[in-house]
XYZ file of C-alpha atoms in Angstrom:
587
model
C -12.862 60.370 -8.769
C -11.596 58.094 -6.274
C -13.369 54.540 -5.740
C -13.729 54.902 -2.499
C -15.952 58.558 -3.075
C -17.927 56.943 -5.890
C -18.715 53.879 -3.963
C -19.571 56.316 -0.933
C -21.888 58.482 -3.247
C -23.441 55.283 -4.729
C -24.484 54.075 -0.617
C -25.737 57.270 -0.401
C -28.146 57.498 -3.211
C -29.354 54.428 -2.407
C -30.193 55.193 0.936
C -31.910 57.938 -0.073
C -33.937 56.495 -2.850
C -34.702 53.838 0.104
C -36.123 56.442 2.263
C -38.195 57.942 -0.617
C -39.931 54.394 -1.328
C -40.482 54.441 2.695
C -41.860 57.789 2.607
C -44.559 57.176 -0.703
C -45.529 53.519 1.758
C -46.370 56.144 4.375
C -47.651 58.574 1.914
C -49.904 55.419 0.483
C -51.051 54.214 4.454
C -52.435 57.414 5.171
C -54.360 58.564 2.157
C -56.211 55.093 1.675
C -57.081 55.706 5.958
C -58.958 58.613 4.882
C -60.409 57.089 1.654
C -61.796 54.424 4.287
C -62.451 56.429 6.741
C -65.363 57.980 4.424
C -65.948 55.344 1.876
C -66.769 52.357 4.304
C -69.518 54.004 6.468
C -71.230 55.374 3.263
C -70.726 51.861 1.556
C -72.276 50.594 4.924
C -75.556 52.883 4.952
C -76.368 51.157 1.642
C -77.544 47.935 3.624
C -81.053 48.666 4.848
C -81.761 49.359 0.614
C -79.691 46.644 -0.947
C -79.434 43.670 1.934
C -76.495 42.961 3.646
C -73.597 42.198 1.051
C -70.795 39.893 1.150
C -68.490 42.927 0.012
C -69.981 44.770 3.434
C -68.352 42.005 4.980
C -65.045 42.677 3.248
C -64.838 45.996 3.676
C -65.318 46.007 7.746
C -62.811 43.299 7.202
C -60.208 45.607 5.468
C -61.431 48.439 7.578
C -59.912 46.624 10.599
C -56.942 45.131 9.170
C -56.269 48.852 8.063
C -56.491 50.390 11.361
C -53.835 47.880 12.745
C -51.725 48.544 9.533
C -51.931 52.518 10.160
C -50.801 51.890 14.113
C -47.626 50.170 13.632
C -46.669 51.378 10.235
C -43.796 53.285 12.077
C -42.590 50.318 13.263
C -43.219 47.872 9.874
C -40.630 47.468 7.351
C -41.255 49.424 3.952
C -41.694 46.070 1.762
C -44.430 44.768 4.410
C -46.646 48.008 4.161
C -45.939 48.511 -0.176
C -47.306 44.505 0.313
C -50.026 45.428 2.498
C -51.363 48.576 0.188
C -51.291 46.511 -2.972
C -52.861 43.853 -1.581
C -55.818 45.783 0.012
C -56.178 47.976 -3.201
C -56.380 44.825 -5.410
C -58.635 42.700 -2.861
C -61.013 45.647 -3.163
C -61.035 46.200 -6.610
C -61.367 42.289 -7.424
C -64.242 42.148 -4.971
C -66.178 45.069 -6.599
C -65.954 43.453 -9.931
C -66.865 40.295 -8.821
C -69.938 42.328 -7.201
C -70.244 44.812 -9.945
C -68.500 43.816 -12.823
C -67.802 47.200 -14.773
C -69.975 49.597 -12.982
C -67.980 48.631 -9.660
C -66.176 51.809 -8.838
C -63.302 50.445 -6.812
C -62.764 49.118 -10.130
C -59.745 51.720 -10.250
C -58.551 50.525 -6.842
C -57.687 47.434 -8.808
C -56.237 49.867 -11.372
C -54.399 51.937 -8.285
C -53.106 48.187 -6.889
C -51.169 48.139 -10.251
C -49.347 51.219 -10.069
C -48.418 51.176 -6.731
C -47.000 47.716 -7.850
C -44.795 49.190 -10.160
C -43.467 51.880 -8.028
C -43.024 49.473 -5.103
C -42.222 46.527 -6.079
C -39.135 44.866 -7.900
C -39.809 43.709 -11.355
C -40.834 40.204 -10.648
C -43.500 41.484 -8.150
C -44.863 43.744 -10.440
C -45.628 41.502 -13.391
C -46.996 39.260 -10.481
C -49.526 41.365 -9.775
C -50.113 42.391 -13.021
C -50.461 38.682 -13.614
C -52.649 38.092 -11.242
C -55.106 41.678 -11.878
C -54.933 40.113 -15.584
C -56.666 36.877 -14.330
C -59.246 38.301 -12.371
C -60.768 40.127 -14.893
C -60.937 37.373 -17.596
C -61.949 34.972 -14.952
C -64.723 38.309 -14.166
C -65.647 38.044 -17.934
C -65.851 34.609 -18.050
C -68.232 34.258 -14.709
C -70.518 36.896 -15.836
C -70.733 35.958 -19.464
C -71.550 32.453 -18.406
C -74.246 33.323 -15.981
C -71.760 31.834 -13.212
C -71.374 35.084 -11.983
C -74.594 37.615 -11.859
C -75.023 40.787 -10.225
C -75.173 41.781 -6.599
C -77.473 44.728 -6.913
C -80.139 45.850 -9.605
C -77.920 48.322 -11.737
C -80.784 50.666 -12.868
C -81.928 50.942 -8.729
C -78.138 50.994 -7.816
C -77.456 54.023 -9.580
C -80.543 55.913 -8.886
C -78.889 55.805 -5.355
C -76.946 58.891 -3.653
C -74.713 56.771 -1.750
C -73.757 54.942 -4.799
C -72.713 58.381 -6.735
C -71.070 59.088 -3.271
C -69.037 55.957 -2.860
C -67.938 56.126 -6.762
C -66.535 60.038 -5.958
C -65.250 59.058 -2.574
C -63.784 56.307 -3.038
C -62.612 55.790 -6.505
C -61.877 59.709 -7.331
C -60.232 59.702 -3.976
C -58.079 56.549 -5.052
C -56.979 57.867 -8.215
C -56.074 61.157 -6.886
C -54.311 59.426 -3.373
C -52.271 57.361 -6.189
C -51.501 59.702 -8.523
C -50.962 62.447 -6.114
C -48.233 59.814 -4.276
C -46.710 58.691 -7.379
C -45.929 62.527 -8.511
C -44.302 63.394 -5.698
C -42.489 59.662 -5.905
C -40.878 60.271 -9.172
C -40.203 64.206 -8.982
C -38.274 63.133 -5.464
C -36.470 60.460 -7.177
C -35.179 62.623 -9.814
C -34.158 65.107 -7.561
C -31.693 62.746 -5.613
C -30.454 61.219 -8.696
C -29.564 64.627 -10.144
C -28.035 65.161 -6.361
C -26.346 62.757 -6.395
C -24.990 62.998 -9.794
C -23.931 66.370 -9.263
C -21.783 65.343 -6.346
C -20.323 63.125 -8.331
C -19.496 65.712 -11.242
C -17.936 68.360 -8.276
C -15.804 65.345 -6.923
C -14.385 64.931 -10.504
C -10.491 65.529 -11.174
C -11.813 67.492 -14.302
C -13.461 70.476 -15.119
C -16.957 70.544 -16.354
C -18.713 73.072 -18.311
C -22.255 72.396 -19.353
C -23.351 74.793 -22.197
C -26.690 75.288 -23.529
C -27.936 75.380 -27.168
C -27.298 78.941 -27.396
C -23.879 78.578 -25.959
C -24.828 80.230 -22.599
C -23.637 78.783 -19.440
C -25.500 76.121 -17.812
C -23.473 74.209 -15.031
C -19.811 74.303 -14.469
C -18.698 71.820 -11.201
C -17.021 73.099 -8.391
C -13.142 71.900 -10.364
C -14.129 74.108 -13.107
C -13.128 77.427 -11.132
C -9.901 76.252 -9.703
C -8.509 74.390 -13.177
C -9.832 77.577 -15.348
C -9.280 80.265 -12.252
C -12.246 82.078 -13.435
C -16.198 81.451 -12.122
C -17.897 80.743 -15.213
C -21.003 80.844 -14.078
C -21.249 83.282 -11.661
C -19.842 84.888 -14.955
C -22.923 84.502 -16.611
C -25.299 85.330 -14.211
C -23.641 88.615 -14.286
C -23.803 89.130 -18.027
C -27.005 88.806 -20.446
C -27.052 88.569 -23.423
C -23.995 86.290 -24.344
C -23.303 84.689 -27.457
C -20.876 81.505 -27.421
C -18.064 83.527 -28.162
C -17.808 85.038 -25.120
C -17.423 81.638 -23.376
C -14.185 81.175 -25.811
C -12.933 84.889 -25.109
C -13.421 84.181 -21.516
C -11.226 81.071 -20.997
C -8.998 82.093 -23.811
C -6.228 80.152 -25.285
C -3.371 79.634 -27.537
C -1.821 76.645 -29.299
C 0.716 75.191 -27.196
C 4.220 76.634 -27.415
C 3.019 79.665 -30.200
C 1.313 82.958 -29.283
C -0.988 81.929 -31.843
C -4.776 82.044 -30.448
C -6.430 78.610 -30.524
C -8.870 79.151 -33.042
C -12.588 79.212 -31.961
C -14.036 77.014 -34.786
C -11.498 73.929 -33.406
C -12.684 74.388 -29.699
C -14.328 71.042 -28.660
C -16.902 72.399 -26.679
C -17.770 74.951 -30.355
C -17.460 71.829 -32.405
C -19.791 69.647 -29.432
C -22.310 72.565 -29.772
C -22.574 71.545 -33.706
C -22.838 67.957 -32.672
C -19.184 66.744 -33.239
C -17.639 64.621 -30.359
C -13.467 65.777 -29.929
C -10.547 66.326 -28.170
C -7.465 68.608 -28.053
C -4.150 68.426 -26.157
C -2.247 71.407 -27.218
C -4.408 74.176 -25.557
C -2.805 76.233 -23.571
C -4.803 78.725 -21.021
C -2.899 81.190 -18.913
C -4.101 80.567 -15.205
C -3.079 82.605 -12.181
C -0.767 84.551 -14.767
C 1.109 81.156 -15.569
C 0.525 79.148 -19.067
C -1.055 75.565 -18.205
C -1.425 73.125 -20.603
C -5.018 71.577 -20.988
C -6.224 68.677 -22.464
C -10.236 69.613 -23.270
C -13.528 67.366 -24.613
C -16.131 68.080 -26.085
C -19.379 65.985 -26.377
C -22.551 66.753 -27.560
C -25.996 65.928 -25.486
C -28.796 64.939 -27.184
C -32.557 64.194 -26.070
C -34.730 61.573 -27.011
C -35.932 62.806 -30.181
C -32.295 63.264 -31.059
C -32.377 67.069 -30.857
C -29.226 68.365 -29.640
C -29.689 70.491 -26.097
C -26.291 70.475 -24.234
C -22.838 70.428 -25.196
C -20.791 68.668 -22.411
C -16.886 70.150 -22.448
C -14.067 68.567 -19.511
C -10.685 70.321 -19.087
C -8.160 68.343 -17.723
C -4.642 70.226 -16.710
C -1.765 68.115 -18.341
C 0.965 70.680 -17.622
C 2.696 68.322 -15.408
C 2.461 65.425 -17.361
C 3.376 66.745 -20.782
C 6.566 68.265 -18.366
C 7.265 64.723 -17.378
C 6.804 63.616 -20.866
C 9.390 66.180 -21.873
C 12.036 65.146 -19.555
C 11.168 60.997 -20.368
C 12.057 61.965 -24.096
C 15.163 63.803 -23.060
C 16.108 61.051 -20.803
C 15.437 58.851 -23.730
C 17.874 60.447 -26.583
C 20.721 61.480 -23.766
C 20.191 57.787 -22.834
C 20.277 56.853 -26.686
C 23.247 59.426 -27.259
C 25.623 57.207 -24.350
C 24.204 53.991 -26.064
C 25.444 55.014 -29.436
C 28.864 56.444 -27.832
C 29.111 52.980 -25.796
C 28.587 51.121 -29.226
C 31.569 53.502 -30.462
C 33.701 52.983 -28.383
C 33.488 49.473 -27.914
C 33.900 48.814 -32.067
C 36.816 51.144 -31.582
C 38.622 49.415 -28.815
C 37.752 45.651 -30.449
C 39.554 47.231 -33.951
C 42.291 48.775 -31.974
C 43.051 45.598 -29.842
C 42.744 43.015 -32.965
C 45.440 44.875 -35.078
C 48.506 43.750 -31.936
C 46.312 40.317 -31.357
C 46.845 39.377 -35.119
C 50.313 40.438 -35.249
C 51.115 38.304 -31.858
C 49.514 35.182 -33.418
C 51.617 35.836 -36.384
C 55.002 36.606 -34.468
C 53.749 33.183 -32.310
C 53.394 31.261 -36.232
C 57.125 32.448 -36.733
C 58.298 31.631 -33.655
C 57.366 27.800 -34.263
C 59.675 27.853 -37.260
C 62.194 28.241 -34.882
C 64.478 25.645 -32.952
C 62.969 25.454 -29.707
C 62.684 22.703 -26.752
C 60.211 21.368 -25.503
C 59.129 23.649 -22.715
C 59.208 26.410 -25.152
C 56.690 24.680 -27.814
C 54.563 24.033 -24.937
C 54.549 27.641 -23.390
C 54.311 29.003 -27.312
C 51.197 26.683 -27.954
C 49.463 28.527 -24.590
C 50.314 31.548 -25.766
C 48.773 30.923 -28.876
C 45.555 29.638 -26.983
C 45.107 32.228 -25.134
C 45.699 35.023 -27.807
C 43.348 33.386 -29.711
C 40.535 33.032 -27.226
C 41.101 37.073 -26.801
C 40.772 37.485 -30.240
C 37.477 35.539 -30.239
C 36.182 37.472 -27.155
C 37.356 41.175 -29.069
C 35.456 39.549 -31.885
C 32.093 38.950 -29.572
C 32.128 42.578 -28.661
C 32.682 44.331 -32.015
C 29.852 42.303 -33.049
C 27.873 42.315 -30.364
C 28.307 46.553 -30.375
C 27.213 46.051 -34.202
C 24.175 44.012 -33.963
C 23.275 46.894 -31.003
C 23.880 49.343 -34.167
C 21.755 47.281 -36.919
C 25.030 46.979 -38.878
C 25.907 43.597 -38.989
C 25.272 41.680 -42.337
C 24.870 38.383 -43.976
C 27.107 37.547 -46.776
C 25.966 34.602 -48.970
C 27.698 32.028 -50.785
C 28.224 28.039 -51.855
C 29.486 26.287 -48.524
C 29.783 22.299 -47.268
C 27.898 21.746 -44.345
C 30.789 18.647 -43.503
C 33.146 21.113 -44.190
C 32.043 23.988 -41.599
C 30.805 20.856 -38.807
C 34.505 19.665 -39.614
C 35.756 22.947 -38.477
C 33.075 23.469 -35.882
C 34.745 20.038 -34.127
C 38.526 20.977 -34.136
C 37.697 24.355 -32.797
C 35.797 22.634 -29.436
C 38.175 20.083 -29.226
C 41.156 22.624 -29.580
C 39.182 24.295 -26.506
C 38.327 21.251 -24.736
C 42.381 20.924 -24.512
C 43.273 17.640 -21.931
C 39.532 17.938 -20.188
C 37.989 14.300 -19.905
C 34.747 15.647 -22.758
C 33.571 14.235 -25.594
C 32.681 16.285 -28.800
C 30.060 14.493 -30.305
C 29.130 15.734 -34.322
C 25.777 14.019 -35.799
C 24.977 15.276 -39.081
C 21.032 13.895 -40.611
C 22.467 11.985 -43.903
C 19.500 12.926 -45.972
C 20.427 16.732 -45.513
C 22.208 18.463 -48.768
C 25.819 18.981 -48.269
C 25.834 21.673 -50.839
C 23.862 24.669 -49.385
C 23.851 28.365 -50.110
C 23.879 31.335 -47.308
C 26.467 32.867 -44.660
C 28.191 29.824 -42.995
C 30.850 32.106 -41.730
C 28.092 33.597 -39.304
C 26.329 30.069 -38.930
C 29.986 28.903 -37.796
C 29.851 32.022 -35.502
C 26.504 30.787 -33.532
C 27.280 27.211 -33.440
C 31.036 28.169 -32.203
C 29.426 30.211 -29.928
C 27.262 28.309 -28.720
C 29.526 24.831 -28.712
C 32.051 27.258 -26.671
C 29.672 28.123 -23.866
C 28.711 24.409 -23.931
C 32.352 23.315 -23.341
C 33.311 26.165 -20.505
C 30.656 24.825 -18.698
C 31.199 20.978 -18.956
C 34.003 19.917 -16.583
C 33.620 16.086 -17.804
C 31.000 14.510 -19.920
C 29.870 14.992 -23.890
C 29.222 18.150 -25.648
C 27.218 16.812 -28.832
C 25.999 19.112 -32.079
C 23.383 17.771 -34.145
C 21.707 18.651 -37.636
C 18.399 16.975 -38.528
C 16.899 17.811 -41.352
C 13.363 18.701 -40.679
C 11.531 19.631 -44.510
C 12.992 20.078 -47.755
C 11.698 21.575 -51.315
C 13.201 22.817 -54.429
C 14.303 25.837 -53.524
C 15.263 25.213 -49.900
C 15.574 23.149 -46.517
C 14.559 23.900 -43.040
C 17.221 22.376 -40.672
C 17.175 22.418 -37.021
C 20.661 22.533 -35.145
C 20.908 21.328 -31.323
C 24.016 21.772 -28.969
C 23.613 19.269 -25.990
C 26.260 19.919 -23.014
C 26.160 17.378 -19.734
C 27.594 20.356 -17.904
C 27.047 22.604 -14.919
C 23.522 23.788 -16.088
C 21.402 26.933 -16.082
C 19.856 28.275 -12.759
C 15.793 29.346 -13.901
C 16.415 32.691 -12.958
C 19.018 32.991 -15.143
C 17.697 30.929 -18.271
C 16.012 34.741 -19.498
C 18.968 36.581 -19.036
C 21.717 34.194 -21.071
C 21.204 35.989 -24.299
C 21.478 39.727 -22.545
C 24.716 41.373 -22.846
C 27.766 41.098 -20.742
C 25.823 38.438 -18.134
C 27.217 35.363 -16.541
C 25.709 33.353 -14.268
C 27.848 33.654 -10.685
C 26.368 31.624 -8.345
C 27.258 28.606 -5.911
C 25.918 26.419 -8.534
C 27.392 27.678 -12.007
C 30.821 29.460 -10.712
C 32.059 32.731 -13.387
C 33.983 31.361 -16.058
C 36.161 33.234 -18.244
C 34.952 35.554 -21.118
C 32.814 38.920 -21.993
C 29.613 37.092 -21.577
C 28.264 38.425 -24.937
C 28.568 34.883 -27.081
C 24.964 33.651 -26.365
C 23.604 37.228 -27.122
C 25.808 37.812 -30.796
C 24.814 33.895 -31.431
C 20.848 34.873 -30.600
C 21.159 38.367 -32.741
C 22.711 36.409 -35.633
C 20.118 33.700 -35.429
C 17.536 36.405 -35.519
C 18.944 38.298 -38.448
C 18.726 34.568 -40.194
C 14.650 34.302 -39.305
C 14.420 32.500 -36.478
C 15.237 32.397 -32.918
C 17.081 29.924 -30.079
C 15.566 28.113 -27.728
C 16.919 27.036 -24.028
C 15.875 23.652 -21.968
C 18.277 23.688 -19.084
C 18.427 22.176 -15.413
C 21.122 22.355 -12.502
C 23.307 19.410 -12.420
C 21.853 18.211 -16.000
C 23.061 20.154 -18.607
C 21.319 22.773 -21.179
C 20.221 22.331 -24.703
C 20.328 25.153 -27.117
C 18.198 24.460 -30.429
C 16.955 26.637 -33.472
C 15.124 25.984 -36.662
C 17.314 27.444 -39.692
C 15.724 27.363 -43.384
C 18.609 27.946 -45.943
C 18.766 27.878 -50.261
C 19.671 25.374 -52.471
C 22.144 26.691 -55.033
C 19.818 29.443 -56.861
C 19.365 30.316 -59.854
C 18.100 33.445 -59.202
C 20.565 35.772 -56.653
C 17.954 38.345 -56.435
C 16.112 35.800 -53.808
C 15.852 36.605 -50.214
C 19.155 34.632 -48.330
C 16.663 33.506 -45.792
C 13.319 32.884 -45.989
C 10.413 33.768 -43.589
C 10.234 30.790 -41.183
C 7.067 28.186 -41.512
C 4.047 29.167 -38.556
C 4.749 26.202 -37.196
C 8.177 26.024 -36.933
């Protein structure tokens, strides 16, 4: 249901319930005006026997105060006349036991005061009063047990008197049944508009509802229920005696989704609900309006107080549209899978195809430097060479970048020197660097092993890769790569490697995308350089298939810095051993 509809059924009910409480205030002024109006005169003609009373006093007092009360109730808001009714009930009844003690028969005006509290009142109010009732009578008990308080009248003579007899059936029988009477029709309104309103509520439901009693005969279905189902079950019913819950199942039918099997009875949710099982099904399917829907149905089971199970609550919801759109996401899905996979293919075909001529041109360049040439020629042979290489690297990028895609790239382990592959790592950035005013900076921690054990072809690969994007995008400045060592044990040490670059920087709203496929940054402030644009994303694939992950600090102008923790075996003893292991928590 919309919010908007709830919220509107909500302002109703509340309304309503606002004029019922206005309507039992009403109810309340007039019955006590015609308790009064025959109580107080026959209270009054006991004062020629008895002496005039203080409480004769009080009750020409109230009588008055009512009379104005019962004129402008019309025009007095509901909390004023609930206040005004409690509080004349519950001055009367105090005064009568203060008079009376026990025998006082507006005793159960106090009593009435209390209830109409209750009913009236909010919570705090009616504890108040109880509160207050509750100290009257022990201050009563207290007075009279004392001697502090003593009796108005002679008991014995009072009740050998007709009028008293009278005022006890008049008034207090009156007040109970006034009360009572009010209160009845209070509550049994109430529930009325609450059920009201909850049934509008169930009809404005998306869902169909079907209410079934204990012996599986229809007891509500909302209005939903007829156009999802396209049959009336209750009108149905009505029409038919005798039913057993079968004939609900026969009449909405069903098979399992895409079978002609029939959706067994025993599974239904609302059969199961009617045995006290809570459950749901998604793979019903009804025929409606000659056309198979799919439904998704619930089942709950209603239980009353003493836990004795009277209703069985079922909800059909049609799905057809979203199981159809479900469908077509999981076709989209593999066709989009299928042209990922093909993609993937054909780039690992094209980078094997392309390196095959690459090699052989860096090998006809190696023979052609044998050769006699001048000057010029060395010079345009060393470019060529330069350039074939950096293709090579950048088919390299893709075929492995198209393999990590595929899950197929691998780690291959063995003894390496960690001055050896930095060495390397240097005379490949300085060999790119070429006559560019940039400083390659190496720092390797002195405490760190130089004998390690793991893949330092692929570690060569990220740092490359990452020292390369470093250097494309420093026109003048230092590119610096530094090892610390961070922990070391028996087995292994945890190493973190950092490539600093004083270059053109990384835009933030492009520091997320670096390690995506095929992106470059192409704006004002970081012009396109050459390349794919895959070496941050194999370097961050290949850092992940080693256990960890890269980091990026970067700022316009400043320079980026790309860093990653890296834990790596001593020589082992035992090869079985995982090549890396899991990284620390807090690393």
């Amino acid at each position: 249901m919309p919010h908007s509809t709830s919220s509107q059924l909500s302002t109703e009910l509340t309304r309503q319930l606002a004029s019922i409480r206005r309507e039992l205030a009403d109810r309340l002024v007039r019955g006590v005006f015609w308790i009064g109006l025959l109580v107080v005169p026959v209270s009054l003609s006991r004062a020629p026997a008895t002496g005039w009373l203080p409480i004769y006093t009080l009750h020409l007092a109230v009588a008055c105060l009512y009379v104005g009360l019962l004129l402008y109730r019309r025009s007095l808001p509901t909390w004023l006349k609930a206040g005004a009714i409690v509080a004349i009930l519950f001055t009367v009844g105090v005064a009568g036991v203060l008079s009376l003690g026990l025998a006082a028969p507006s005793l159960w005006w106090l009593v009435g005061s209390l209830i109409v509290a209750n009913v009236l009142f909010s919570a705090r109010g009616a504890r108040a009063t109880m509160l207050a009732a509750a100290v009257a009578m022990v201050g009563a008990a207290v007075g009279f047990t004392t001697g502090w308080l003593t009796l108005a009248v002679d008991l014995n003579a009072y009740m050998r008197e007709p009028t008293a007899w009278a005022t006890l059936l008049l008034g207090a029988g009156g007040c109970v049944v006034v009360v009572f009477q009010a209160v009845a029709v209070y509550n049994r309104s109430v529930s009325l508009a609450v059920e009201h309103a909850m049934l509008q509520w169930v009809d404005g439901l998306p869902l169909g509802v079907l209410v079934l009693d204990v012996d599986g005969h229809v007891h509500y279905g909302n209005e939903r229920l007829e156009d999802v189902l396209a049959v009336n079950l209750v009108a149905l019913h009505k029409k038919t005696t005798g039913q057993v819950p079968a004939d609900v199942f026969d009449t909405i039918g069903g098979k399992v989704a895409g079978t002609a099997k029939r959706f067994p009875a025993g599974l239904h949710p609302l059969f199961r609900a009617m045995h006290g099982e809570e459950s749901n099904v998604e793979d019903l399917e009804i025929m409606v309006r000659g056309e198979p829907r799919r439904f998704r149905v619930t089942g709950r089971p209603v239980r009353n107080a003493e836990d004795e199970l009277v209703y069985s609550v079922g909800t059909f919801e049609d799905i057809t549209e979203r199981k159809r759109s479900e469908f077509e996401l999981q076709r989209t899905r593999e066709r989009a899978d299928s042209a990922s996979r093909a993609k993937g293919q054909l780039l690992a075909n094209m980078s094997h195809e392309m390196r095959t001529p690459i090699d052989m041109q860096l090998g006809l360049l190696q023979l052609l430097r044998r050769t006699e040439l001048n000057e010029r020629q060395k010079e345009y042979v060393e470019r060529m060479d330069a350039v074939s290489r950096g293709l090579l690297a950048t088919v390299n990028d893709v075929l492995d970048y198209s393999e990590s895609a595929s899950g197929k790239l691998v780690l291959v382990p063995r003894l390496f020197h960690i001055d050896l592959l930095l060495a390397e790592l240097r005379q490949r950035l300085l060999d790119q660097i070429g006559d560019r005013p940039v400083q390659v900076n190496i720092v390797c921690d002195p405490q760190l092993p130089m004998e390690l054990y793991g893949d330092d072809a692929r570690l060569l690969q990220v740092l490359g890769n990452l020292g390369d994007n470093a250097v494309k995008f420093t026109c003048k400045g230092m590119v610096t790569v530094e090892v610390q060592l961070k922990e070391r044990d028996a087995d292994s040490v945890l190493m973190e490697f950092a490539v600093r670059d004083t270059g053109l920087g990384i835009a933030p709203r492009d520091r997320h995308r670096v390690f995506s496929g095929f992106f470059q940054a192409d704006t004002p402030e970081v012009p396109r350089q050459g390349g794919a644009g895959v070496g941050l994303a194999v370097a961050d694939r290949l850092v992940r298939l080693m256990g960890s992950s890269i980091a990026v600090s970067s700022s316009v102008g400043e320079g980026s810095t790309f860093t990653f923790p890296l834990r790596v075996l001593l020589v082992p003893e035992d090869k079985e051993r995982p090549l890396y292991p899991e990284m620390p928590e807090e690393t």
